[in-house]
Amino acid sequence: MTTKHPTNHQQHKSTTKEILIQSKNTQNLTSYNHPTTQNGAFILSRFQTTSIIKMSFFANSTPAAFGGNAAFGNTTTSTHNPMKDLEVASAPEDSVSCLSFSPAILPQNILIAGSWDNNVRCWEVQSNGQTVPKAQQSHQGPVLDVAWSDDATKVFSASCDKTVKMWDLNSNQQIQVAQHDAPVKSVHWVKAPNYTCVMSSSWDKTIKVWVFGVVLVVLFWDTRTPNPMLSLNLPERCYCVDVCYPMAIAGTAGRGLIVYQLEGQPQEFKRIDSPLKFQHRCVSIFLDKKNAPTGFALGSVEGRVAIHYVNPQNPKDNFTFKCHRSNGTSNGYQDIYAVNDISFHPVHGTLSTVGSDGRFSFWDKDARTKLKTSEQMDQSITCCCFNARGEIFAYAVSYDWSKGHEYYNPQKKNSIFLHPCYDELKPRNKP
């Protein structure tokens, strides 16, 4: 079957293009280097400067029992919400790049989102399913990733302004804690027995580690000093990273895959030949039955996911599957879309994928079975996450610029939806 290429994501040869981002409030143009696919169009994004919303965090809050007998918020029935899910209030004004729920230590469900309008936003999901905007902070460039500290008191954000900032939720104050030479693609909090650190990755071809506890020698950052405690050089620009102590995995341009072990002093563990033939887009670590990290799911721009064990007992345990593709048309063509994000359910161990086709799907990797596919949204789904108890699936609907600027429609708004999901992600019973 012949495959056409409806999106720029189909091109697997990576280049670096310059993005021009114009402010709504000024006529200044700011340039960033951003990895795009070959022949990809320039991406036009809009800066906005928004003052910090100062609110009392989590006052008079109760744990959110999502769904159940409680009213499931105010659902929207317009065409942009075909699943009739709860729509988060006061969504970002530009494309949403990342979502993260608060750790299980908090009784409430607190949702953080980073977006291309330079802002990091915070909502509380109440017990009746309503969302309450709590506060926001800003960068000088688009926010590409966010991460929580394990005690849920701080949020870290990675930005195209080449910095990582720490947001103290108790004081509502924000400080810079890390610096790169190019936009920062990811940030993760690492909690080890002998240290705590922030791990950042960038298009400057480094991973940096910034340590909070014992001094180490990779780029890991000590927030008390301006310099990282450790810097690891990558063969290419970093496109995706996931961390689950004591393991980290980084996917780079050129289809590079590097596994790191974080015990003691973080160091490279092994390099893996990519099981996918096209550019990596997202990666997520999965756990074994003892809750130890044992492998990862890797998504590509070619509508395919690889399930890969770092040390497989049987080579046949590793496999790939197709997703986020059209069923084909009468002329024999099939539309293929990028896998934009992957997230594993914290209780069941099943997984979700979201794509440029505007759908989310749930999968059972052990049974090698699809559990559910959503209706199609009117824009791409750019990112997703589960809350700590696995009751809520959050996903963002935004234009991902996969078809270039000519397909950008300013009339279509950016949205974040909350979908009750616990039963839908239960593993399929084996015959």
Tab-separated table of C-alpha atoms in Angstrom:
chain	number	residue	atom	x	y	z
A	1	MET	CA	0.000	0.000	0.000
A	2	THR	CA	1.324	3.403	-0.956
A	3	THR	CA	1.570	5.907	1.864
A	4	LYS	CA	1.192	9.623	1.367
A	5	HIS	CA	2.674	12.136	3.735
A	6	PRO	CA	-0.030	14.456	5.035
A	7	THR	CA	2.155	15.999	7.725
A	8	ASN	CA	5.680	17.336	7.963
A	9	HIS	CA	6.282	14.751	10.663
A	10	GLN	CA	6.557	12.093	7.989
A	11	GLN	CA	9.984	13.353	6.965
A	12	HIS	CA	12.568	11.582	9.065
A	13	LYS	CA	15.731	13.438	8.074
A	14	SER	CA	16.222	16.084	10.761
A	15	THR	CA	17.447	19.616	10.218
A	16	THR	CA	17.497	22.753	12.322
A	17	LYS	CA	15.279	25.630	11.270
A	18	GLU	CA	14.865	29.026	12.834
A	19	ILE	CA	11.538	29.923	14.367
A	20	LEU	CA	10.389	33.519	14.405
A	21	ILE	CA	8.145	34.293	17.334
A	22	GLN	CA	6.391	37.641	17.341
A	23	SER	CA	4.986	39.295	20.439
A	24	LYS	CA	1.412	40.495	20.481
A	25	ASN	CA	2.441	43.352	22.720
A	26	THR	CA	5.552	44.485	20.829
A	27	GLN	CA	6.850	44.285	17.302
A	28	ASN	CA	10.110	42.657	18.363
A	29	LEU	CA	11.016	39.371	16.797
A	30	THR	CA	12.802	36.697	18.784
A	31	SER	CA	14.609	33.803	17.127
A	32	TYR	CA	15.013	30.285	18.472
A	33	ASN	CA	16.670	27.262	16.971
A	34	HIS	CA	14.175	24.441	16.844
A	35	PRO	CA	14.498	20.974	15.329
A	36	THR	CA	12.027	20.549	12.512
A	37	THR	CA	11.688	17.876	9.901
A	38	GLN	CA	13.174	18.307	6.467
A	39	ASN	CA	11.145	20.721	4.340
A	40	GLY	CA	9.147	21.616	7.448
A	41	ALA	CA	7.486	25.006	7.503
A	42	PHE	CA	8.492	27.763	9.884
A	43	ILE	CA	6.448	27.757	13.053
A	44	LEU	CA	4.840	31.027	14.056
A	45	SER	CA	3.928	31.331	17.713
A	46	ARG	CA	2.576	34.239	19.673
A	47	PHE	CA	4.093	35.594	22.861
A	48	GLN	CA	1.901	37.070	25.512
A	49	THR	CA	2.908	38.796	28.702
A	50	THR	CA	0.483	38.018	31.493
A	51	SER	CA	0.774	39.209	35.058
A	52	ILE	CA	1.072	36.614	37.816
A	53	ILE	CA	-2.251	35.611	39.332
A	54	LYS	CA	-1.668	35.707	43.068
A	55	MET	CA	-4.043	33.388	44.873
A	56	SER	CA	-4.073	31.356	48.030
A	57	PHE	CA	-2.924	27.894	47.040
A	58	PHE	CA	-5.208	24.953	47.814
A	59	ALA	CA	-7.196	26.708	50.540
A	60	ASN	CA	-10.270	24.845	51.817
A	61	SER	CA	-9.525	21.996	49.427
A	62	THR	CA	-10.810	18.467	49.595
A	63	PRO	CA	-9.484	15.343	47.862
A	64	ALA	CA	-10.952	14.908	44.427
A	65	ALA	CA	-12.960	11.712	43.984
A	66	PHE	CA	-13.244	12.008	40.246
A	67	GLY	CA	-16.478	10.734	38.756
A	68	GLY	CA	-18.380	8.428	41.107
A	69	ASN	CA	-21.584	9.963	42.425
A	70	ALA	CA	-20.259	13.492	42.051
A	71	ALA	CA	-21.381	15.598	39.134
A	72	PHE	CA	-18.728	15.458	36.457
A	73	GLY	CA	-18.294	19.192	36.115
A	74	ASN	CA	-19.673	21.145	33.178
A	75	THR	CA	-19.065	19.211	30.013
A	76	THR	CA	-18.981	20.852	26.613
A	77	THR	CA	-20.875	19.291	23.730
A	78	SER	CA	-19.525	21.361	20.832
A	79	THR	CA	-17.608	19.745	17.988
A	80	HIS	CA	-14.234	20.473	19.572
A	81	ASN	CA	-15.166	18.135	22.475
A	82	PRO	CA	-16.675	15.017	20.886
A	83	MET	CA	-15.923	12.914	23.994
A	84	LYS	CA	-18.044	15.281	26.127
A	85	ASP	CA	-15.242	15.477	28.680
A	86	LEU	CA	-14.766	18.169	31.304
A	87	GLU	CA	-13.030	21.216	29.866
A	88	VAL	CA	-10.452	22.911	32.092
A	89	ALA	CA	-11.211	26.553	32.827
A	90	SER	CA	-8.972	29.366	31.536
A	91	ALA	CA	-6.861	27.291	29.161
A	92	PRO	CA	-3.593	28.659	27.695
A	93	GLU	CA	-3.816	31.106	24.809
A	94	ASP	CA	-1.281	29.236	22.673
A	95	SER	CA	-0.467	25.577	22.036
A	96	VAL	CA	-0.129	23.404	25.143
A	97	SER	CA	3.206	21.577	25.225
A	98	CYS	CA	3.107	19.648	28.529
A	99	LEU	CA	0.819	18.502	31.355
A	100	SER	CA	1.605	17.077	34.782
A	101	PHE	CA	-0.539	16.105	37.774
A	102	SER	CA	0.634	16.499	41.365
A	103	PRO	CA	2.316	13.561	43.170
A	104	ALA	CA	0.271	11.183	45.324
A	105	ILE	CA	1.491	12.899	48.509
A	106	LEU	CA	-1.106	15.634	47.907
A	107	PRO	CA	-4.727	14.705	48.700
A	108	GLN	CA	-5.879	17.084	45.948
A	109	ASN	CA	-5.433	16.766	42.211
A	110	ILE	CA	-3.389	19.748	41.049
A	111	LEU	CA	-2.756	20.075	37.304
A	112	ILE	CA	0.182	21.992	35.827
A	113	ALA	CA	0.419	22.969	32.144
A	114	GLY	CA	3.174	24.625	30.130
A	115	SER	CA	2.455	26.326	26.831
A	116	TRP	CA	3.769	28.367	23.916
A	117	ASP	CA	2.385	31.596	25.384
A	118	ASN	CA	5.407	31.484	27.750
A	119	ASN	CA	3.346	30.573	30.818
A	120	VAL	CA	3.098	27.819	33.415
A	121	ARG	CA	-0.420	27.483	34.823
A	122	CYS	CA	-1.879	25.705	37.834
A	123	TRP	CA	-5.420	24.415	38.460
A	124	GLU	CA	-7.065	22.487	41.261
A	125	VAL	CA	-9.434	19.718	40.161
A	126	GLN	CA	-12.191	19.685	42.771
A	127	SER	CA	-14.175	16.692	44.004
A	128	ASN	CA	-17.105	17.552	41.718
A	129	GLY	CA	-14.849	17.675	38.663
A	130	GLN	CA	-14.716	21.450	38.420
A	131	THR	CA	-11.346	23.098	37.787
A	132	VAL	CA	-10.234	26.226	39.610
A	133	PRO	CA	-7.343	28.315	38.225
A	134	LYS	CA	-4.918	28.928	41.088
A	135	ALA	CA	-1.868	30.781	39.790
A	136	GLN	CA	0.611	31.115	36.949
A	137	GLN	CA	4.218	32.067	36.303
A	138	SER	CA	6.019	33.016	33.111
A	139	HIS	CA	9.220	32.585	31.096
A	140	GLN	CA	10.719	34.719	28.352
A	141	GLY	CA	10.034	31.986	25.799
A	142	PRO	CA	7.704	29.022	25.191
A	143	VAL	CA	7.529	26.444	27.990
A	144	LEU	CA	8.328	22.936	26.709
A	145	ASP	CA	8.206	20.800	29.872
A	146	VAL	CA	7.247	20.823	33.552
A	147	ALA	CA	8.034	18.562	36.510
A	148	TRP	CA	7.017	18.307	40.174
A	149	SER	CA	9.282	17.823	43.170
A	150	ASP	CA	8.471	14.646	45.096
A	151	ASP	CA	7.073	16.607	48.066
A	152	ALA	CA	4.724	18.551	45.744
A	153	THR	CA	5.951	21.931	46.987
A	154	LYS	CA	7.785	22.975	43.817
A	155	VAL	CA	7.282	22.904	40.058
A	156	PHE	CA	10.171	23.091	37.572
A	157	SER	CA	9.707	24.420	34.042
A	158	ALA	CA	11.929	24.140	30.952
A	159	SER	CA	11.772	26.832	28.300
A	160	CYS	CA	12.963	28.035	24.918
A	161	ASP	CA	14.533	30.943	26.813
A	162	LYS	CA	17.305	28.411	27.627
A	163	THR	CA	16.491	28.272	31.344
A	164	VAL	CA	14.895	26.032	33.930
A	165	LYS	CA	12.937	27.828	36.642
A	166	MET	CA	11.709	26.622	40.021
A	167	TRP	CA	8.253	27.722	41.195
A	168	ASP	CA	7.751	27.486	44.960
A	169	LEU	CA	4.022	26.874	45.333
A	170	ASN	CA	3.961	27.810	49.017
A	171	SER	CA	5.373	31.293	48.470
A	172	ASN	CA	4.296	31.650	44.804
A	173	GLN	CA	7.846	32.773	44.000
A	174	GLN	CA	9.880	31.710	40.956
A	175	ILE	CA	13.664	31.606	40.538
A	176	GLN	CA	16.006	30.414	37.783
A	177	VAL	CA	17.886	27.234	38.702
A	178	ALA	CA	19.467	26.076	35.415
A	179	GLN	CA	20.900	27.420	32.174
A	180	HIS	CA	21.637	25.864	28.767
A	181	ASP	CA	23.086	27.191	25.512
A	182	ALA	CA	19.923	26.379	23.543
A	183	PRO	CA	16.217	25.821	24.317
A	184	VAL	CA	15.611	23.322	27.123
A	185	LYS	CA	13.465	20.407	25.913
A	186	SER	CA	12.823	18.529	29.159
A	187	VAL	CA	13.123	18.735	32.926
A	188	HIS	CA	12.768	15.988	35.544
A	189	TRP	CA	13.052	15.763	39.304
A	190	VAL	CA	15.207	12.864	40.536
A	191	LYS	CA	14.913	11.576	44.106
A	192	ALA	CA	17.725	9.167	45.004
A	193	PRO	CA	18.762	7.754	48.394
A	194	ASN	CA	21.906	9.899	48.488
A	195	TYR	CA	20.897	12.985	46.481
A	196	THR	CA	18.069	14.936	44.911
A	197	CYS	CA	18.518	16.768	41.633
A	198	VAL	CA	16.957	18.402	38.625
A	199	MET	CA	17.856	16.774	35.309
A	200	SER	CA	17.491	18.961	32.218
A	201	SER	CA	18.043	18.168	28.537
A	202	SER	CA	18.484	20.598	25.684
A	203	TRP	CA	18.930	21.131	21.977
A	204	ASP	CA	22.505	22.134	22.900
A	205	LYS	CA	23.261	18.360	22.908
A	206	THR	CA	23.670	18.038	26.680
A	207	ILE	CA	21.923	16.566	29.659
A	208	LYS	CA	22.654	18.544	32.803
A	209	VAL	CA	22.154	17.573	36.422
A	210	TRP	CA	21.601	20.173	39.131
A	211	VAL	CA	21.969	18.588	42.554
A	212	PHE	CA	20.129	19.613	45.715
A	213	GLY	CA	21.821	17.205	48.100
A	214	VAL	CA	25.211	15.493	47.895
A	215	VAL	CA	27.570	16.982	45.293
A	216	LEU	CA	27.999	14.760	42.246
A	217	VAL	CA	30.263	14.967	39.329
A	218	VAL	CA	26.134	14.866	34.246
A	219	LEU	CA	24.231	18.055	33.508
A	220	PHE	CA	22.594	17.842	36.957
A	221	TRP	CA	22.016	21.223	38.618
A	222	ASP	CA	22.585	22.418	42.191
A	223	THR	CA	20.001	25.172	42.613
A	224	ARG	CA	22.266	26.887	45.130
A	225	THR	CA	24.928	27.530	42.466
A	226	PRO	CA	24.767	28.777	38.850
A	227	ASN	CA	26.681	25.803	37.471
A	228	PRO	CA	25.559	22.200	36.965
A	229	MET	CA	27.164	19.484	39.041
A	230	LEU	CA	27.320	17.135	36.072
A	231	SER	CA	27.079	17.490	32.302
A	232	LEU	CA	26.607	14.610	29.858
A	233	ASN	CA	27.275	15.198	26.186
A	234	LEU	CA	24.795	13.749	23.724
A	235	PRO	CA	25.540	12.742	20.129
A	236	GLU	CA	22.737	15.010	18.895
A	237	ARG	CA	19.963	17.345	20.026
A	238	CYS	CA	17.700	15.870	22.669
A	239	TYR	CA	14.133	15.278	21.481
A	240	CYS	CA	12.610	13.289	24.351
A	241	VAL	CA	13.552	12.100	27.844
A	242	ASP	CA	11.927	10.145	30.646
A	243	VAL	CA	13.193	9.454	34.146
A	244	CYS	CA	12.107	6.849	36.680
A	245	TYR	CA	14.782	6.263	39.295
A	246	PRO	CA	17.172	4.514	38.914
A	247	MET	CA	16.736	4.699	35.121
A	248	ALA	CA	16.667	7.484	32.541
A	249	ILE	CA	16.246	7.251	28.774
A	250	ALA	CA	17.060	9.939	26.199
A	251	GLY	CA	16.070	10.002	22.532
A	252	THR	CA	18.028	12.285	20.228
A	253	ALA	CA	18.034	13.521	16.656
A	254	GLY	CA	19.425	10.876	14.343
A	255	ARG	CA	17.322	8.223	16.157
A	256	GLY	CA	19.793	7.924	19.016
A	257	LEU	CA	18.744	6.130	22.224
A	258	ILE	CA	20.803	6.250	25.416
A	259	VAL	CA	19.928	4.605	28.746
A	260	TYR	CA	21.398	6.080	31.942
A	261	GLN	CA	21.667	4.537	35.395
A	262	LEU	CA	21.204	7.058	38.192
A	263	GLU	CA	22.431	5.060	41.190
A	264	GLY	CA	25.487	6.547	42.844
A	265	GLN	CA	26.860	8.943	40.263
A	266	PRO	CA	24.610	9.139	37.170
A	267	GLN	CA	26.298	7.655	34.118
A	268	GLU	CA	25.579	6.154	30.715
A	269	PHE	CA	24.446	2.529	30.946
A	270	LYS	CA	24.015	1.482	27.319
A	271	ARG	CA	23.142	2.687	23.827
A	272	ILE	CA	20.315	1.002	21.973
A	273	ASP	CA	19.750	0.679	18.248
A	274	SER	CA	16.429	2.342	17.605
A	275	PRO	CA	13.595	-0.108	16.884
A	276	LEU	CA	11.896	2.645	14.851
A	277	LYS	CA	12.876	3.864	11.393
A	278	PHE	CA	11.694	7.452	11.763
A	279	GLN	CA	12.360	10.368	14.094
A	280	HIS	CA	11.661	9.862	17.796
A	281	ARG	CA	8.896	12.022	19.221
A	282	CYS	CA	8.226	10.834	22.788
A	283	VAL	CA	9.353	8.213	25.303
A	284	SER	CA	7.913	6.839	28.545
A	285	ILE	CA	9.397	4.316	30.992
A	286	PHE	CA	7.305	1.373	32.218
A	287	LEU	CA	7.640	-0.746	35.368
A	288	ASP	CA	7.682	-4.470	36.049
A	289	LYS	CA	5.478	-6.227	38.636
A	290	LYS	CA	7.922	-5.175	41.373
A	291	ASN	CA	7.528	-1.511	40.382
A	292	ALA	CA	11.086	-1.349	39.046
A	293	PRO	CA	11.771	0.388	35.701
A	294	THR	CA	12.393	-2.288	33.113
A	295	GLY	CA	11.769	-0.794	29.672
A	296	PHE	CA	10.205	2.016	27.691
A	297	ALA	CA	7.626	2.877	25.055
A	298	LEU	CA	8.995	4.992	22.214
A	299	GLY	CA	6.789	6.953	19.815
A	300	SER	CA	7.776	8.257	16.391
A	301	VAL	CA	6.529	10.711	13.785
A	302	GLU	CA	5.516	7.748	11.624
A	303	GLY	CA	2.485	6.651	13.679
A	304	ARG	CA	4.265	3.796	15.404
A	305	VAL	CA	5.206	2.844	18.982
A	306	ALA	CA	7.975	0.484	20.092
A	307	ILE	CA	7.738	-1.463	23.354
A	308	HIS	CA	11.331	-2.156	24.343
A	309	TYR	CA	12.845	-3.886	27.379
A	310	VAL	CA	16.327	-2.749	28.390
A	311	ASN	CA	17.343	-6.332	29.256
A	312	PRO	CA	14.711	-8.574	27.641
A	313	GLN	CA	14.469	-12.173	28.800
A	314	ASN	CA	13.296	-13.032	25.316
A	315	PRO	CA	14.013	-10.882	22.223
A	316	LYS	CA	10.401	-11.453	21.194
A	317	ASP	CA	9.325	-9.385	24.207
A	318	ASN	CA	10.267	-6.317	22.167
A	319	PHE	CA	7.762	-5.322	19.494
A	320	THR	CA	6.287	-2.357	17.637
A	321	PHE	CA	2.724	-1.491	16.719
A	322	LYS	CA	1.048	0.978	14.378
A	323	CYS	CA	-1.219	3.729	15.692
A	324	HIS	CA	-2.632	7.158	14.835
A	325	ARG	CA	-3.239	6.282	11.211
A	326	SER	CA	-6.298	6.518	9.012
A	327	ASN	CA	-7.912	3.296	7.879
A	328	GLY	CA	-7.042	4.052	4.294
A	329	THR	CA	-9.059	5.428	1.418
A	330	SER	CA	-10.400	4.121	-1.857
A	331	ASN	CA	-7.347	5.419	-3.713
A	332	GLY	CA	-5.052	3.228	-1.625
A	333	TYR	CA	-3.446	5.957	0.463
A	334	GLN	CA	-3.189	6.017	4.230
A	335	ASP	CA	-2.727	9.113	6.364
A	336	ILE	CA	-0.014	8.663	8.987
A	337	TYR	CA	0.339	10.978	11.984
A	338	ALA	CA	2.917	11.593	14.685
A	339	VAL	CA	2.625	10.067	18.150
A	340	ASN	CA	2.915	13.209	20.280
A	341	ASP	CA	2.942	11.733	23.784
A	342	ILE	CA	2.835	8.465	25.722
A	343	SER	CA	1.816	7.976	29.350
A	344	PHE	CA	1.550	4.820	31.478
A	345	HIS	CA	-1.340	4.299	33.889
A	346	PRO	CA	0.013	4.427	37.477
A	347	VAL	CA	-2.150	1.536	38.707
A	348	HIS	CA	-2.853	-0.798	35.785
A	349	GLY	CA	0.401	-0.372	33.846
A	350	THR	CA	-1.491	0.042	30.582
A	351	LEU	CA	-0.710	3.042	28.407
A	352	SER	CA	-2.140	5.944	26.465
A	353	THR	CA	-0.956	7.490	23.223
A	354	VAL	CA	-2.054	10.803	21.704
A	355	GLY	CA	-1.393	11.983	18.185
A	356	SER	CA	-1.535	14.594	15.484
A	357	ASP	CA	-4.682	12.893	14.188
A	358	GLY	CA	-6.597	14.387	17.136
A	359	ARG	CA	-7.276	11.084	18.878
A	360	PHE	CA	-6.174	9.357	22.057
A	361	SER	CA	-5.931	5.592	22.415
A	362	PHE	CA	-5.512	3.226	25.363
A	363	TRP	CA	-3.424	0.054	25.024
A	364	ASP	CA	-2.572	-3.111	26.942
A	365	LYS	CA	1.049	-3.828	26.008
A	366	ASP	CA	1.116	-7.220	27.743
A	367	ALA	CA	-1.948	-8.493	25.887
A	368	ARG	CA	-0.852	-6.510	22.796
A	369	THR	CA	-4.377	-5.156	22.500
A	370	LYS	CA	-6.042	-1.809	21.934
A	371	LEU	CA	-8.474	-0.985	24.748
A	372	LYS	CA	-10.083	2.184	23.397
A	373	THR	CA	-9.806	4.896	20.762
A	374	SER	CA	-11.427	8.281	21.172
A	375	GLU	CA	-13.494	10.257	18.732
A	376	GLN	CA	-11.491	12.690	16.611
A	377	MET	CA	-10.910	16.199	17.961
A	378	ASP	CA	-10.833	19.239	15.693
A	379	GLN	CA	-7.081	19.699	16.312
A	380	SER	CA	-4.094	17.577	17.286
A	381	ILE	CA	-3.691	16.225	20.807
A	382	THR	CA	-0.297	17.507	21.883
A	383	CYS	CA	0.249	15.966	25.340
A	384	CYS	CA	-1.375	13.902	28.084
A	385	CYS	CA	-0.991	12.590	31.638
A	386	PHE	CA	-2.757	10.587	34.360
A	387	ASN	CA	-3.354	11.729	37.903
A	388	ALA	CA	-1.537	9.811	40.662
A	389	ARG	CA	-4.484	7.513	41.418
A	390	GLY	CA	-5.212	6.796	37.776
A	391	GLU	CA	-8.756	8.166	37.822
A	392	ILE	CA	-8.254	11.117	35.488
A	393	PHE	CA	-6.738	11.275	32.026
A	394	ALA	CA	-5.832	14.835	31.041
A	395	TYR	CA	-5.161	15.698	27.401
A	396	ALA	CA	-4.520	18.943	25.550
A	397	VAL	CA	-6.036	19.820	22.177
A	398	SER	CA	-3.937	22.363	20.264
A	399	TYR	CA	-2.457	22.860	16.845
A	400	ASP	CA	0.954	21.155	16.764
A	401	TRP	CA	2.087	22.858	13.528
A	402	SER	CA	2.552	19.467	11.874
A	403	LYS	CA	0.975	20.750	8.659
A	404	GLY	CA	2.706	24.128	8.653
A	405	HIS	CA	1.485	27.661	9.181
A	406	GLU	CA	-1.026	27.541	6.340
A	407	TYR	CA	-3.212	25.152	8.377
A	408	TYR	CA	-3.179	27.318	11.506
A	409	ASN	CA	-6.707	28.477	12.348
A	410	PRO	CA	-6.812	31.221	15.006
A	411	GLN	CA	-10.534	30.594	15.469
A	412	LYS	CA	-9.831	27.199	17.007
A	413	LYS	CA	-9.017	27.570	20.673
A	414	ASN	CA	-6.588	25.601	22.802
A	415	SER	CA	-8.264	23.286	25.289
A	416	ILE	CA	-7.415	20.882	28.093
A	417	PHE	CA	-9.892	18.102	28.841
A	418	LEU	CA	-10.294	15.685	31.759
A	419	HIS	CA	-11.547	12.193	30.987
A	420	PRO	CA	-12.596	9.629	33.678
A	421	CYS	CA	-10.514	6.603	32.782
A	422	TYR	CA	-9.873	4.128	35.603
A	423	ASP	CA	-12.042	1.283	34.277
A	424	GLU	CA	-11.160	1.928	30.630
A	425	LEU	CA	-7.474	1.288	31.357
A	426	LYS	CA	-7.947	-2.035	33.133
A	427	PRO	CA	-5.879	-4.780	31.467
A	428	ARG	CA	-7.670	-7.134	29.137
A	429	ASN	CA	-8.336	-10.538	30.699
A	430	LYS	CA	-6.204	-13.197	29.092
A	431	PRO	CA	-8.128	-16.145	27.621
